[in-house]
PDB file of C-alpha atoms in Angstrom:
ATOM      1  CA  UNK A  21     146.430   3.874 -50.479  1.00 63.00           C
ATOM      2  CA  UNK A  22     147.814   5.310 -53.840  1.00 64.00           C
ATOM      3  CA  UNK A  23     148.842   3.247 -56.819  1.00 66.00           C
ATOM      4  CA  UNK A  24     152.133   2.045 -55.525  1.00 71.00           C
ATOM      5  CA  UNK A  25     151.109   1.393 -52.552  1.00 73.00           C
ATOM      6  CA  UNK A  26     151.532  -2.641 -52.940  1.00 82.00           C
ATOM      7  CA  UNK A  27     149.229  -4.195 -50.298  1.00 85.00           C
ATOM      8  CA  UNK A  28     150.437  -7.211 -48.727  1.00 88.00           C
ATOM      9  CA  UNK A  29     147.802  -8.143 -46.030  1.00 91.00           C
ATOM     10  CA  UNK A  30     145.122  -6.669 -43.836  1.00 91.00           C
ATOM     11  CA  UNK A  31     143.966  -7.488 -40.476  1.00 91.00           C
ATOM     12  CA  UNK A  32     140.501  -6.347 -38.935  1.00 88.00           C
ATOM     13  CA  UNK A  33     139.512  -5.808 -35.125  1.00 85.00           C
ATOM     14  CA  UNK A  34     136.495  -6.557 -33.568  1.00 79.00           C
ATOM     15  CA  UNK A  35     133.720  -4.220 -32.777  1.00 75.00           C
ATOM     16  CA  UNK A  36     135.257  -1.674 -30.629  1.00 75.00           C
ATOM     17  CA  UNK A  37     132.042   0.385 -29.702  1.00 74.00           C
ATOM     18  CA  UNK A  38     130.496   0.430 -33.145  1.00 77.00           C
ATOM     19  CA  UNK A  39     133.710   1.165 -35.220  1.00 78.00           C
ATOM     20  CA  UNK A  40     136.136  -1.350 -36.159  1.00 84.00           C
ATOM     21  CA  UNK A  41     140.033  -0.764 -36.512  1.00 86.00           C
ATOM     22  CA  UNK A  42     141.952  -2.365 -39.347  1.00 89.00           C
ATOM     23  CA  UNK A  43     146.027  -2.577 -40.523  1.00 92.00           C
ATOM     24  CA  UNK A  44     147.188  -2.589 -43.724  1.00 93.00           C
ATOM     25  CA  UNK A  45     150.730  -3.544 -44.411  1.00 92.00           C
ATOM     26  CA  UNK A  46     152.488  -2.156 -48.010  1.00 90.00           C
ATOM     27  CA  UNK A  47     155.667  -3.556 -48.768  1.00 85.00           C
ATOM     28  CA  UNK A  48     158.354  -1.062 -51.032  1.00 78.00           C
ATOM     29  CA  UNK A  49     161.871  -0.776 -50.994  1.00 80.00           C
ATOM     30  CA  UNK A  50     164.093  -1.539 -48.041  1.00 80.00           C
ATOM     31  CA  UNK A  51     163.210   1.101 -44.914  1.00 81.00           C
ATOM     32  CA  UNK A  52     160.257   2.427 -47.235  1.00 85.00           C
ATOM     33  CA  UNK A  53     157.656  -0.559 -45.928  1.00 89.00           C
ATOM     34  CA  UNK A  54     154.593   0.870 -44.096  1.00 90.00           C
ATOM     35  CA  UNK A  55     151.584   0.141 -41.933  1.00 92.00           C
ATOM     36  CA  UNK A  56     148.705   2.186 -42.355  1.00 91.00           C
ATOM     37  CA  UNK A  57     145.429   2.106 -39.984  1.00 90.00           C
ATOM     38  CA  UNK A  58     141.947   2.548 -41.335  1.00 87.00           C
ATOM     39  CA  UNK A  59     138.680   3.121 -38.943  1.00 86.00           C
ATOM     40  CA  UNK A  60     135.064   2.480 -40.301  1.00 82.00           C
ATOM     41  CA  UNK A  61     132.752   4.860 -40.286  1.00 75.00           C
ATOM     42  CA  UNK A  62     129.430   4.750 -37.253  1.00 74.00           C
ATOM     43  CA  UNK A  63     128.222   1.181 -37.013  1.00 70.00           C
ATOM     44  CA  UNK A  64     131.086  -0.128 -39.368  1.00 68.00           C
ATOM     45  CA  UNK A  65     129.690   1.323 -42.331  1.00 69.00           C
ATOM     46  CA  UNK A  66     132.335   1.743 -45.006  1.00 69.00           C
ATOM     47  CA  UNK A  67     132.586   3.644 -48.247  1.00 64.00           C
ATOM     48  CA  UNK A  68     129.741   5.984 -47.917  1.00 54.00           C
ATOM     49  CA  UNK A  69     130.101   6.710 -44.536  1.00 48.00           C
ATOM     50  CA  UNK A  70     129.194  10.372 -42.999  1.00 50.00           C
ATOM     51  CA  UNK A  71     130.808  11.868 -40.174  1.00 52.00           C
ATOM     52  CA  UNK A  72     134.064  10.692 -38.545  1.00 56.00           C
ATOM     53  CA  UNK A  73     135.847   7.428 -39.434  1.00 61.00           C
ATOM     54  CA  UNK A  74     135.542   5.540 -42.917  1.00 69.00           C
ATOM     55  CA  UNK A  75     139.274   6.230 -43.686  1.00 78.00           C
ATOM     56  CA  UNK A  76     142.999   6.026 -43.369  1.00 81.00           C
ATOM     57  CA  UNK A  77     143.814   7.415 -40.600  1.00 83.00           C
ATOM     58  CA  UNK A  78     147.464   7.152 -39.566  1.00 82.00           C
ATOM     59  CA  UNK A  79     150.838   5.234 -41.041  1.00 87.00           C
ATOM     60  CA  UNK A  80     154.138   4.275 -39.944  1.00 89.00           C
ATOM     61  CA  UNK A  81     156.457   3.791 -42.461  1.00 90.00           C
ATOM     62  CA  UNK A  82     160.629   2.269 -41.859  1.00 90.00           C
ATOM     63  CA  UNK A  83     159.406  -1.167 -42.090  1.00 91.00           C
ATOM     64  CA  UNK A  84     161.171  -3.606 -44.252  1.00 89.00           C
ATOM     65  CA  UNK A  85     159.058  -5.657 -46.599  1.00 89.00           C
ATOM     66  CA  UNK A  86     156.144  -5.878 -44.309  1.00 91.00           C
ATOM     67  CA  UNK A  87     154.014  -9.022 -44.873  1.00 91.00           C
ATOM     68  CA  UNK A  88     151.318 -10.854 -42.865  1.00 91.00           C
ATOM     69  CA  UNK A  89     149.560  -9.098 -40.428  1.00 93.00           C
ATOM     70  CA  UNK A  90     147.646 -10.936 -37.160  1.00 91.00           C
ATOM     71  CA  UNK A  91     144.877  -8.666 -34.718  1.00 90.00           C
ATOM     72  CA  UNK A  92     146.251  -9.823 -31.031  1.00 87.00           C
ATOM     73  CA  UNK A  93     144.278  -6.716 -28.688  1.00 83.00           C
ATOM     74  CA  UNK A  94     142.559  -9.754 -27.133  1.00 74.00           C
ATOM     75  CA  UNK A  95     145.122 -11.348 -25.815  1.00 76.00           C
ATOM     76  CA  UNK A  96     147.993  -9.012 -25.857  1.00 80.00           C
ATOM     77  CA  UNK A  97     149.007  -5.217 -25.019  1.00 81.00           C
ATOM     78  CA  UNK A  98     149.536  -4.543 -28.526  1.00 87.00           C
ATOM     79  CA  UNK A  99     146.788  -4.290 -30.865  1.00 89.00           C
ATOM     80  CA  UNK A 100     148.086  -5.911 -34.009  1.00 92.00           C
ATOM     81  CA  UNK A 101     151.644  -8.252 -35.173  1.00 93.00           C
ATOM     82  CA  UNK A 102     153.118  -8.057 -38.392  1.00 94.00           C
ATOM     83  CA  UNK A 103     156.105 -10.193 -40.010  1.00 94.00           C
ATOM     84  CA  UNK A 104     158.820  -8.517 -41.687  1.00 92.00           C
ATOM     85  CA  UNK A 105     160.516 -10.164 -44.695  1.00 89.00           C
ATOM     86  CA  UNK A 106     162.965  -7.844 -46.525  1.00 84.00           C
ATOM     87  CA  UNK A 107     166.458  -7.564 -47.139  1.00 85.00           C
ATOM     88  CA  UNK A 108     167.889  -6.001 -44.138  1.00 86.00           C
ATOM     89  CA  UNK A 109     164.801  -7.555 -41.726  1.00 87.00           C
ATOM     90  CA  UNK A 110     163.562 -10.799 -40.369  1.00 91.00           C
ATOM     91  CA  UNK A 111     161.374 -10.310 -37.309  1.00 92.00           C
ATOM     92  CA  UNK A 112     157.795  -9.348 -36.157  1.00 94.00           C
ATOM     93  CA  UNK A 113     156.814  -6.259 -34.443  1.00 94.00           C
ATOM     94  CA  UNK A 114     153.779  -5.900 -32.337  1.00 93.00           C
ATOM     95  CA  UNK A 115     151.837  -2.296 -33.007  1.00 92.00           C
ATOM     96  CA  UNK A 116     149.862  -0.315 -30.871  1.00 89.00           C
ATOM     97  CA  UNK A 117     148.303   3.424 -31.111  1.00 87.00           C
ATOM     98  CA  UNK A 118     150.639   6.262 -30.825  1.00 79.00           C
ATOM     99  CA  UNK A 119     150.179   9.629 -28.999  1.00 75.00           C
ATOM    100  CA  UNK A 120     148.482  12.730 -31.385  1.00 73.00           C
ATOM    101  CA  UNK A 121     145.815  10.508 -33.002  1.00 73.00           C
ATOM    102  CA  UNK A 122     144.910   6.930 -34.225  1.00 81.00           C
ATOM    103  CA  UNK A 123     148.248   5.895 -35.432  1.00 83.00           C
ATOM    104  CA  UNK A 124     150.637   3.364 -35.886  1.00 88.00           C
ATOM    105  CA  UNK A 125     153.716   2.720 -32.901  1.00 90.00           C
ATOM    106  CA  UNK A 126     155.394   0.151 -32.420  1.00 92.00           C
ATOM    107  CA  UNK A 127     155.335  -1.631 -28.926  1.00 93.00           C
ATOM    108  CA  UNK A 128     158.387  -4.745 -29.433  1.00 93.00           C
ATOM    109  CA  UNK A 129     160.747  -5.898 -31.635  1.00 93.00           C
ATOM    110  CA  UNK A 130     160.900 -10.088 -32.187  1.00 93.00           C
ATOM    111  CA  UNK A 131     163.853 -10.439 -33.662  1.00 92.00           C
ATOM    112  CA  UNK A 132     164.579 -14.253 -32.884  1.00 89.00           C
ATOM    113  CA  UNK A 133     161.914 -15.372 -35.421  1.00 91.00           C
ATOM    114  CA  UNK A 134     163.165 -17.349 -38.170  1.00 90.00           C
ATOM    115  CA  UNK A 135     164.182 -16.978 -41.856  1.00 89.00           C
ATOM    116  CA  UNK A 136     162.270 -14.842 -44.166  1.00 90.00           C
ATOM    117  CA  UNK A 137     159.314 -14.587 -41.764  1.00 91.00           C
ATOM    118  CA  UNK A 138     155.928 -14.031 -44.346  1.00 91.00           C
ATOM    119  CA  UNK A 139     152.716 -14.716 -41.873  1.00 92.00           C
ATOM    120  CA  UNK A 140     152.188 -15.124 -38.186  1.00 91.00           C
ATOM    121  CA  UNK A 141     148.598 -16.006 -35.668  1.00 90.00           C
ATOM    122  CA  UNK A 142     147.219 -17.171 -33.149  1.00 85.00           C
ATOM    123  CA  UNK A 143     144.689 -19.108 -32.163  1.00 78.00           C
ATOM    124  CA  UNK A 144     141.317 -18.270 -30.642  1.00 69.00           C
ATOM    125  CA  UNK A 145     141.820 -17.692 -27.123  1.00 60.00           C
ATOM    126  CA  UNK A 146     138.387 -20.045 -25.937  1.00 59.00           C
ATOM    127  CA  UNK A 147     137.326 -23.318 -24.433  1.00 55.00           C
ATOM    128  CA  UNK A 148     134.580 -25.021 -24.727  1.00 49.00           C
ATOM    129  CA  UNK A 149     131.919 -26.927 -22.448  1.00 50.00           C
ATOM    130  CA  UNK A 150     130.840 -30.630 -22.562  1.00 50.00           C
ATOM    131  CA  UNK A 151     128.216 -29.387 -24.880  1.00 58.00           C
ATOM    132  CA  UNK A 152     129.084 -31.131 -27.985  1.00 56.00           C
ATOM    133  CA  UNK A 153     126.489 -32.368 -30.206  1.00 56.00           C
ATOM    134  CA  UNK A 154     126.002 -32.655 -34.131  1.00 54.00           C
ATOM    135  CA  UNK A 155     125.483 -29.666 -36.151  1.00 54.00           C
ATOM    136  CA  UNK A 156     121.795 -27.855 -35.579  1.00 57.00           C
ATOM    137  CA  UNK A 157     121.074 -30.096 -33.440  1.00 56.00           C
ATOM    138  CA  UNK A 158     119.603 -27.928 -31.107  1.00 58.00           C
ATOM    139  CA  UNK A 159     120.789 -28.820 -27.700  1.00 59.00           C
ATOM    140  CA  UNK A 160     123.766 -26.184 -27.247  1.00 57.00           C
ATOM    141  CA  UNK A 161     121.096 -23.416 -26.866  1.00 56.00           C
ATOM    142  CA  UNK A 162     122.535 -20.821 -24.821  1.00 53.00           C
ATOM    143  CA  UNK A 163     124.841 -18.306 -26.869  1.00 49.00           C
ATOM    144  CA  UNK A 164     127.157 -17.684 -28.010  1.00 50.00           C
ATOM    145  CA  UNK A 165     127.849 -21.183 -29.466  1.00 53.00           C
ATOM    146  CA  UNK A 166     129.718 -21.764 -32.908  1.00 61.00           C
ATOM    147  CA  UNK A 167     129.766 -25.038 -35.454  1.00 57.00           C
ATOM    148  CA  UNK A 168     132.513 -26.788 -36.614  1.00 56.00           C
ATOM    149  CA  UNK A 169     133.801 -29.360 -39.027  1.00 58.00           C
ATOM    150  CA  UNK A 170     130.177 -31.027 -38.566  1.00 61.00           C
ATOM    151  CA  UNK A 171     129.454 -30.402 -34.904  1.00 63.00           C
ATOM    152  CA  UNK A 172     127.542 -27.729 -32.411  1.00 60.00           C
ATOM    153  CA  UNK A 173     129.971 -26.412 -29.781  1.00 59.00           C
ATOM    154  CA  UNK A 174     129.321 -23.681 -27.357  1.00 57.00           C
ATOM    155  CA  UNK A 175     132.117 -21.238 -26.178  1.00 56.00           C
ATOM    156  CA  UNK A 176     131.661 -20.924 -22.017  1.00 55.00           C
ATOM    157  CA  UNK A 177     135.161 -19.557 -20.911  1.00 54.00           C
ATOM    158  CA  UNK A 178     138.020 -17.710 -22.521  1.00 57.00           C
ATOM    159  CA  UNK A 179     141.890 -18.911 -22.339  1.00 59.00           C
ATOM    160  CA  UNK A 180     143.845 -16.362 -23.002  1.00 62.00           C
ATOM    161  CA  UNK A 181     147.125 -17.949 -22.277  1.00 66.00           C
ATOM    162  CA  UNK A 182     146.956 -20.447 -25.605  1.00 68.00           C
ATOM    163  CA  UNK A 183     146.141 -17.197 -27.261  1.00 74.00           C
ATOM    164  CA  UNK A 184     149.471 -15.530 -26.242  1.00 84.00           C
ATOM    165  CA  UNK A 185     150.997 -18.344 -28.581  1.00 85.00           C
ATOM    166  CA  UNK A 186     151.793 -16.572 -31.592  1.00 90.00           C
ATOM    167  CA  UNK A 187     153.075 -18.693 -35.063  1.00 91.00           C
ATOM    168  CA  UNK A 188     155.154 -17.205 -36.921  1.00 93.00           C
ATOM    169  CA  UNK A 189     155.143 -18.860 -40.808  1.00 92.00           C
ATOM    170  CA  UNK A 190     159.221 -18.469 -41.044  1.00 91.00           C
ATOM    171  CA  UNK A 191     159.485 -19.391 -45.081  1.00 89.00           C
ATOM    172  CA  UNK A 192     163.137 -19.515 -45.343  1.00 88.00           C
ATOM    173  CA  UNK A 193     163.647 -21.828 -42.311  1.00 90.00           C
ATOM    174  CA  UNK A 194     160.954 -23.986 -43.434  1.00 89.00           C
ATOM    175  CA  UNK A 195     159.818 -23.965 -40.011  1.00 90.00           C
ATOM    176  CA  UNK A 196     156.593 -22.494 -38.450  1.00 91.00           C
ATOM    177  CA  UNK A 197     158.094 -19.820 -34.925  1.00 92.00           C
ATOM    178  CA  UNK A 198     156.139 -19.978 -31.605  1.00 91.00           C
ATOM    179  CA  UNK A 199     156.680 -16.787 -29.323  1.00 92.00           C
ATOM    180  CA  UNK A 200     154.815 -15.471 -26.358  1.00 89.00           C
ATOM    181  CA  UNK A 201     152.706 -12.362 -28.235  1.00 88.00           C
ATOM    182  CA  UNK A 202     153.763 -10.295 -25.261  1.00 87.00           C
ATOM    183  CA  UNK A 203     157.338 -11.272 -24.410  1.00 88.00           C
ATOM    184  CA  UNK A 204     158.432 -12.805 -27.433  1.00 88.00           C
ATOM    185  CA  UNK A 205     159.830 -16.016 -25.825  1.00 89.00           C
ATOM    186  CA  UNK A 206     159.948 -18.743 -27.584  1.00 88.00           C
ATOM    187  CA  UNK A 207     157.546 -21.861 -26.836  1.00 84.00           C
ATOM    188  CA  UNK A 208     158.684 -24.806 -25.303  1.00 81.00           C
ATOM    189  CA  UNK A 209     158.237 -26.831 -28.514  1.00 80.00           C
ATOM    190  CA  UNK A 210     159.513 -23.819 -30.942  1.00 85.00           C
ATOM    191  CA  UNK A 211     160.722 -24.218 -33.643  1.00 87.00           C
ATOM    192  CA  UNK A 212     158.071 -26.188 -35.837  1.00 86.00           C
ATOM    193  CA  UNK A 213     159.934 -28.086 -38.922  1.00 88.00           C
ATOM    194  CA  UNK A 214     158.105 -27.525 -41.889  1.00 82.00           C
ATOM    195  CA  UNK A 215     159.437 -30.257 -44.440  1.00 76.00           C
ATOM    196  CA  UNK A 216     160.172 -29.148 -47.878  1.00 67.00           C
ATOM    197  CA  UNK A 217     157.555 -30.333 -50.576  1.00 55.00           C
ATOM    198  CA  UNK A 218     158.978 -32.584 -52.717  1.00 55.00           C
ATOM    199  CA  UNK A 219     157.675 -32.883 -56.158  1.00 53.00           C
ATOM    200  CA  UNK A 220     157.305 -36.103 -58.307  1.00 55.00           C
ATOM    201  CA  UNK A 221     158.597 -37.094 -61.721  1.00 56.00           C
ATOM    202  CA  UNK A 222     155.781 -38.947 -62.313  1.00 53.00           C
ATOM    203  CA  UNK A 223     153.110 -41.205 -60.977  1.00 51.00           C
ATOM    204  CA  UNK A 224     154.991 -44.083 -60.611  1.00 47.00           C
ATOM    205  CA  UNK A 225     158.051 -42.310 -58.601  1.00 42.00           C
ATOM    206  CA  UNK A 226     158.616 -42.124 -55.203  1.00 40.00           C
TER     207      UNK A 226
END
């Protein structure tokens, strides 16, 4: 990347065919911001890789303090999100690939975001069957299954309409952004209030 690069956040894609696609956003001055794409080498080896891949392979710059980044090519027609916090730019913009090679181009502009918008997600686009049992317990046997917080759950069916809910961590409006990942409408329940934290004096203060 350089040494002024200043990394903010990277976001990795599945498996796509034995190579695996990641972002990288760098913030610098106003306008100067960029997104840079890296591909693994065969199998998703990295850093001693032969052949094609293992390395940068494309950037955009013209981004304005680029922050968190979010991989959405599951559930959207862009590949990845990122938030933009600078001076001049509050919004998130969706990227795709761009004609002449693997590189960065931007598919939509979400302007109607927030303050000072710093991360953004969504959340797995799955459901899950009546299968529910304590961890290794043996009895959700057909994969894939996953465990969590203590229990055995197996995935049987994707929903990729919650997945199209993207959150948008909007700092300065101390509020938490939900937008369609395609369209960029707003949820029904959007905005989120974040309250403020509120520190104490001491113990005894409340």
């Amino acid at each position: 990347l350089g040494p002024d690069s200043a990394p903010n956040d990277i976001s990795i894609s599945p498996d796509l065919g034995g190579l695996f696609l990641a972002a990288i956003s760098q913030g610098g001055l106003p306008g100067e911001g960029q997104v840079a794409y890296y591909v693994s080498g065969p199998g998703g080896t990295t850093g001693s890789a032969t052949g094609t891949g293992d390395s940068l392979v494309g950037s955009l710059t013209g981004f304005d303090g680029p922050a968190g980044l979010d991989m959405i090519g599951i559930v959207s027609n862009a590949l990845f999100a990122v938030a933009e916090s600078g001076a001049t730019a509050n919004r998130v913009r969706t990227l795709g690939i761009g004609a002449g090679g693997i590189n960065p181009q931007i598919i939509s502009t979400f302007d109607e975001v927030g303050a000072n918008p710093v991360a953004c997600a969504h959340p797995a686009s799955m459901s899950h069957s009546v299968c529910l049992d304590f961890q290794f317990a043996g009895t959700c046997t057909t994969s894939p299954s996953c465990y969590y917080s203590g229990s055995e759950q197996q995935i049987t069916a994707t929903d990729i309409r919650s997945g199209q809910r993207l959150y948008v961590c909007a700092r300065g409006a101390s509020q938490v952004t939900v937008v369609n990942v395609n369209t960029g409408n707003r949820d029904l329940y959007s905005p989120v209030s974040i309250p403020g934290v509120r520190f104490l004096a001491s113990g005894s203060t409340q």
